[in-house]
Amino acid sequence: MIQHLIYITVYLLVLTKLADVITTLLRIQHHRNESNIIARTVMARFGIVPTLWIIFIISLLIIVLSLLLVLQSEIFIQYGFIFVGWIIALIQGAVAHANWFQRDNIIVRFIRTTLQRIYF
């Protein structure tokens, strides 16, 4: 049962990250439109499209490595992976939703406010 939840979590992480990348590709016109200052800087140097696909590939590598580790871990770690993974998937899905509809939702507003406090 727990392995099914782990694989569902992985599926959600990959699917929502892909949705985030695709909707960002569809909506972002200039790197200055990116709210994440690190991604914005990389986009300015390498371009929007390469940066987004590099981020996606790095995300996939992290997800696969995490999956391999969590399958060998104790049950407590596995439940933690599921919990954190679903939160990350929720955030990625909210970002994709905001990109698609071109308006912030409550999750994106919270993230944007938090990033502005960190960066400025």
PDB file of C-alpha atoms in Angstrom:
ATOM      1  CA  MET A   1       0.000   0.000   0.000  1.00  0.00           C
ATOM      2  CA  ILE A   2       2.673   2.528   0.944  1.00  0.00           C
ATOM      3  CA  GLN A   3       4.610   1.802  -2.246  1.00  0.00           C
ATOM      4  CA  HIS A   4       1.520   2.705  -4.253  1.00  0.00           C
ATOM      5  CA  LEU A   5       1.326   6.031  -2.437  1.00  0.00           C
ATOM      6  CA  ILE A   6       5.017   6.616  -3.107  1.00  0.00           C
ATOM      7  CA  TYR A   7       4.573   5.994  -6.833  1.00  0.00           C
ATOM      8  CA  ILE A   8       1.457   8.188  -6.932  1.00  0.00           C
ATOM      9  CA  THR A   9       3.509  10.920  -5.264  1.00  0.00           C
ATOM     10  CA  VAL A  10       6.250  10.560  -7.868  1.00  0.00           C
ATOM     11  CA  TYR A  11       3.661  10.699 -10.646  1.00  0.00           C
ATOM     12  CA  LEU A  12       2.140  13.867  -9.165  1.00  0.00           C
ATOM     13  CA  LEU A  13       5.547  15.498  -8.788  1.00  0.00           C
ATOM     14  CA  VAL A  14       6.516  14.795 -12.398  1.00  0.00           C
ATOM     15  CA  LEU A  15       3.107  15.729 -13.809  1.00  0.00           C
ATOM     16  CA  THR A  16       2.811  19.014 -11.917  1.00  0.00           C
ATOM     17  CA  LYS A  17       6.410  19.987 -12.696  1.00  0.00           C
ATOM     18  CA  LEU A  18       5.784  19.325 -16.380  1.00  0.00           C
ATOM     19  CA  ALA A  19       2.586  21.412 -16.200  1.00  0.00           C
ATOM     20  CA  ASP A  20       4.558  24.200 -14.512  1.00  0.00           C
ATOM     21  CA  VAL A  21       7.214  24.143 -17.243  1.00  0.00           C
ATOM     22  CA  ILE A  22       4.745  24.011 -20.125  1.00  0.00           C
ATOM     23  CA  THR A  23       2.501  26.770 -18.782  1.00  0.00           C
ATOM     24  CA  THR A  24       5.534  28.919 -18.038  1.00  0.00           C
ATOM     25  CA  LEU A  25       6.747  28.393 -21.607  1.00  0.00           C
ATOM     26  CA  LEU A  26       3.336  29.438 -22.899  1.00  0.00           C
ATOM     27  CA  ARG A  27       3.015  32.548 -20.742  1.00  0.00           C
ATOM     28  CA  ILE A  28       6.419  34.033 -20.008  1.00  0.00           C
ATOM     29  CA  GLN A  29       7.593  36.558 -22.582  1.00  0.00           C
ATOM     30  CA  HIS A  30      10.740  37.834 -20.920  1.00  0.00           C
ATOM     31  CA  HIS A  31      12.980  36.618 -18.131  1.00  0.00           C
ATOM     32  CA  ARG A  32      12.003  39.692 -16.085  1.00  0.00           C
ATOM     33  CA  ASN A  33       8.512  38.176 -15.758  1.00  0.00           C
ATOM     34  CA  GLU A  34       9.935  35.302 -13.665  1.00  0.00           C
ATOM     35  CA  SER A  35       9.360  35.872  -9.938  1.00  0.00           C
ATOM     36  CA  ASN A  36      12.159  33.539  -8.781  1.00  0.00           C
ATOM     37  CA  ILE A  37      15.313  35.651  -8.853  1.00  0.00           C
ATOM     38  CA  ILE A  38      17.614  32.642  -9.295  1.00  0.00           C
ATOM     39  CA  ALA A  39      15.635  31.311 -12.264  1.00  0.00           C
ATOM     40  CA  ARG A  40      15.407  34.856 -13.656  1.00  0.00           C
ATOM     41  CA  THR A  41      19.177  35.233 -13.539  1.00  0.00           C
ATOM     42  CA  VAL A  42      19.758  31.885 -15.251  1.00  0.00           C
ATOM     43  CA  MET A  43      17.102  32.734 -17.860  1.00  0.00           C
ATOM     44  CA  ALA A  44      18.849  36.024 -18.615  1.00  0.00           C
ATOM     45  CA  ARG A  45      22.097  34.182 -19.259  1.00  0.00           C
ATOM     46  CA  PHE A  46      20.931  31.028 -21.069  1.00  0.00           C
ATOM     47  CA  GLY A  47      17.434  31.871 -22.297  1.00  0.00           C
ATOM     48  CA  ILE A  48      13.970  30.990 -21.071  1.00  0.00           C
ATOM     49  CA  VAL A  49      13.427  27.717 -22.928  1.00  0.00           C
ATOM     50  CA  PRO A  50      16.777  26.066 -22.110  1.00  0.00           C
ATOM     51  CA  THR A  51      16.517  27.156 -18.467  1.00  0.00           C
ATOM     52  CA  LEU A  52      13.037  25.706 -18.030  1.00  0.00           C
ATOM     53  CA  TRP A  53      13.978  22.353 -19.571  1.00  0.00           C
ATOM     54  CA  ILE A  54      17.188  22.201 -17.530  1.00  0.00           C
ATOM     55  CA  ILE A  55      15.106  22.834 -14.402  1.00  0.00           C
ATOM     56  CA  PHE A  56      12.732  20.058 -15.466  1.00  0.00           C
ATOM     57  CA  ILE A  57      15.599  17.600 -16.045  1.00  0.00           C
ATOM     58  CA  ILE A  58      17.182  18.481 -12.688  1.00  0.00           C
ATOM     59  CA  SER A  59      13.768  18.006 -11.045  1.00  0.00           C
ATOM     60  CA  LEU A  60      13.404  14.584 -12.677  1.00  0.00           C
ATOM     61  CA  LEU A  61      16.842  13.544 -11.441  1.00  0.00           C
ATOM     62  CA  ILE A  62      16.002  14.659  -7.905  1.00  0.00           C
ATOM     63  CA  ILE A  63      12.661  12.838  -8.022  1.00  0.00           C
ATOM     64  CA  VAL A  64      14.220   9.600  -9.297  1.00  0.00           C
ATOM     65  CA  LEU A  65      17.065   9.705  -6.767  1.00  0.00           C
ATOM     66  CA  SER A  66      14.577  10.454  -3.988  1.00  0.00           C
ATOM     67  CA  LEU A  67      12.414   7.554  -5.121  1.00  0.00           C
ATOM     68  CA  LEU A  68      15.347   5.150  -5.068  1.00  0.00           C
ATOM     69  CA  LEU A  69      16.342   6.288  -1.592  1.00  0.00           C
ATOM     70  CA  VAL A  70      12.851   6.364  -0.134  1.00  0.00           C
ATOM     71  CA  LEU A  71      12.075   2.834  -1.325  1.00  0.00           C
ATOM     72  CA  GLN A  72      15.019   1.638   0.785  1.00  0.00           C
ATOM     73  CA  SER A  73      14.082   3.759   3.797  1.00  0.00           C
ATOM     74  CA  GLU A  74      12.080   3.159   6.925  1.00  0.00           C
ATOM     75  CA  ILE A  75       8.334   3.679   6.917  1.00  0.00           C
ATOM     76  CA  PHE A  76       8.596   7.010   8.730  1.00  0.00           C
ATOM     77  CA  ILE A  77      10.785   8.399   5.923  1.00  0.00           C
ATOM     78  CA  GLN A  78       8.400   7.001   3.317  1.00  0.00           C
ATOM     79  CA  TYR A  79       5.421   8.755   4.890  1.00  0.00           C
ATOM     80  CA  GLY A  80       7.480  11.941   5.096  1.00  0.00           C
ATOM     81  CA  PHE A  81       8.291  11.663   1.386  1.00  0.00           C
ATOM     82  CA  ILE A  82       4.599  11.280   0.577  1.00  0.00           C
ATOM     83  CA  PHE A  83       3.614  14.227   2.776  1.00  0.00           C
ATOM     84  CA  VAL A  84       6.294  16.599   1.457  1.00  0.00           C
ATOM     85  CA  GLY A  85       5.827  15.366  -2.107  1.00  0.00           C
ATOM     86  CA  TRP A  86       2.109  16.138  -2.063  1.00  0.00           C
ATOM     87  CA  ILE A  87       2.789  19.625  -0.709  1.00  0.00           C
ATOM     88  CA  ILE A  88       5.332  20.244  -3.480  1.00  0.00           C
ATOM     89  CA  ALA A  89       2.910  18.868  -6.085  1.00  0.00           C
ATOM     90  CA  LEU A  90       0.191  21.169  -4.738  1.00  0.00           C
ATOM     91  CA  ILE A  91       2.495  24.175  -5.052  1.00  0.00           C
ATOM     92  CA  GLN A  92       3.657  23.205  -8.558  1.00  0.00           C
ATOM     93  CA  GLY A  93       0.052  22.644  -9.601  1.00  0.00           C
ATOM     94  CA  ALA A  94      -0.928  26.044  -8.195  1.00  0.00           C
ATOM     95  CA  VAL A  95       1.878  27.701 -10.154  1.00  0.00           C
ATOM     96  CA  ALA A  96       0.782  25.940 -13.355  1.00  0.00           C
ATOM     97  CA  HIS A  97      -2.816  27.014 -12.656  1.00  0.00           C
ATOM     98  CA  ALA A  98      -1.751  30.638 -12.130  1.00  0.00           C
ATOM     99  CA  ASN A  99       0.345  30.556 -15.300  1.00  0.00           C
ATOM    100  CA  TRP A 100      -2.511  29.123 -17.340  1.00  0.00           C
ATOM    101  CA  PHE A 101      -5.153  31.576 -16.119  1.00  0.00           C
ATOM    102  CA  GLN A 102      -2.670  34.458 -15.856  1.00  0.00           C
ATOM    103  CA  ARG A 103      -3.746  35.421 -12.360  1.00  0.00           C
ATOM    104  CA  ASP A 104      -2.376  34.518  -8.982  1.00  0.00           C
ATOM    105  CA  ASN A 105      -4.196  32.136  -6.711  1.00  0.00           C
ATOM    106  CA  ILE A 106      -3.872  32.060  -2.925  1.00  0.00           C
ATOM    107  CA  ILE A 107      -0.866  29.708  -2.986  1.00  0.00           C
ATOM    108  CA  VAL A 108       1.026  31.701  -5.607  1.00  0.00           C
ATOM    109  CA  ARG A 109       0.284  34.967  -3.802  1.00  0.00           C
ATOM    110  CA  PHE A 110       1.729  33.481  -0.607  1.00  0.00           C
ATOM    111  CA  ILE A 111       4.838  32.234  -2.434  1.00  0.00           C
ATOM    112  CA  ARG A 112       5.327  35.555  -4.235  1.00  0.00           C
ATOM    113  CA  THR A 113       5.024  37.480  -0.950  1.00  0.00           C
ATOM    114  CA  THR A 114       7.452  35.108   0.762  1.00  0.00           C
ATOM    115  CA  LEU A 115       9.996  35.370  -2.082  1.00  0.00           C
ATOM    116  CA  GLN A 116       9.776  39.151  -2.044  1.00  0.00           C
ATOM    117  CA  ARG A 117      10.513  39.143   1.698  1.00  0.00           C
ATOM    118  CA  ILE A 118      13.503  36.850   1.176  1.00  0.00           C
ATOM    119  CA  TYR A 119      14.989  38.634  -1.834  1.00  0.00           C
ATOM    120  CA  PHE A 120      14.332  42.246  -0.929  1.00  0.00           C
TER     121      PHE A 120
END
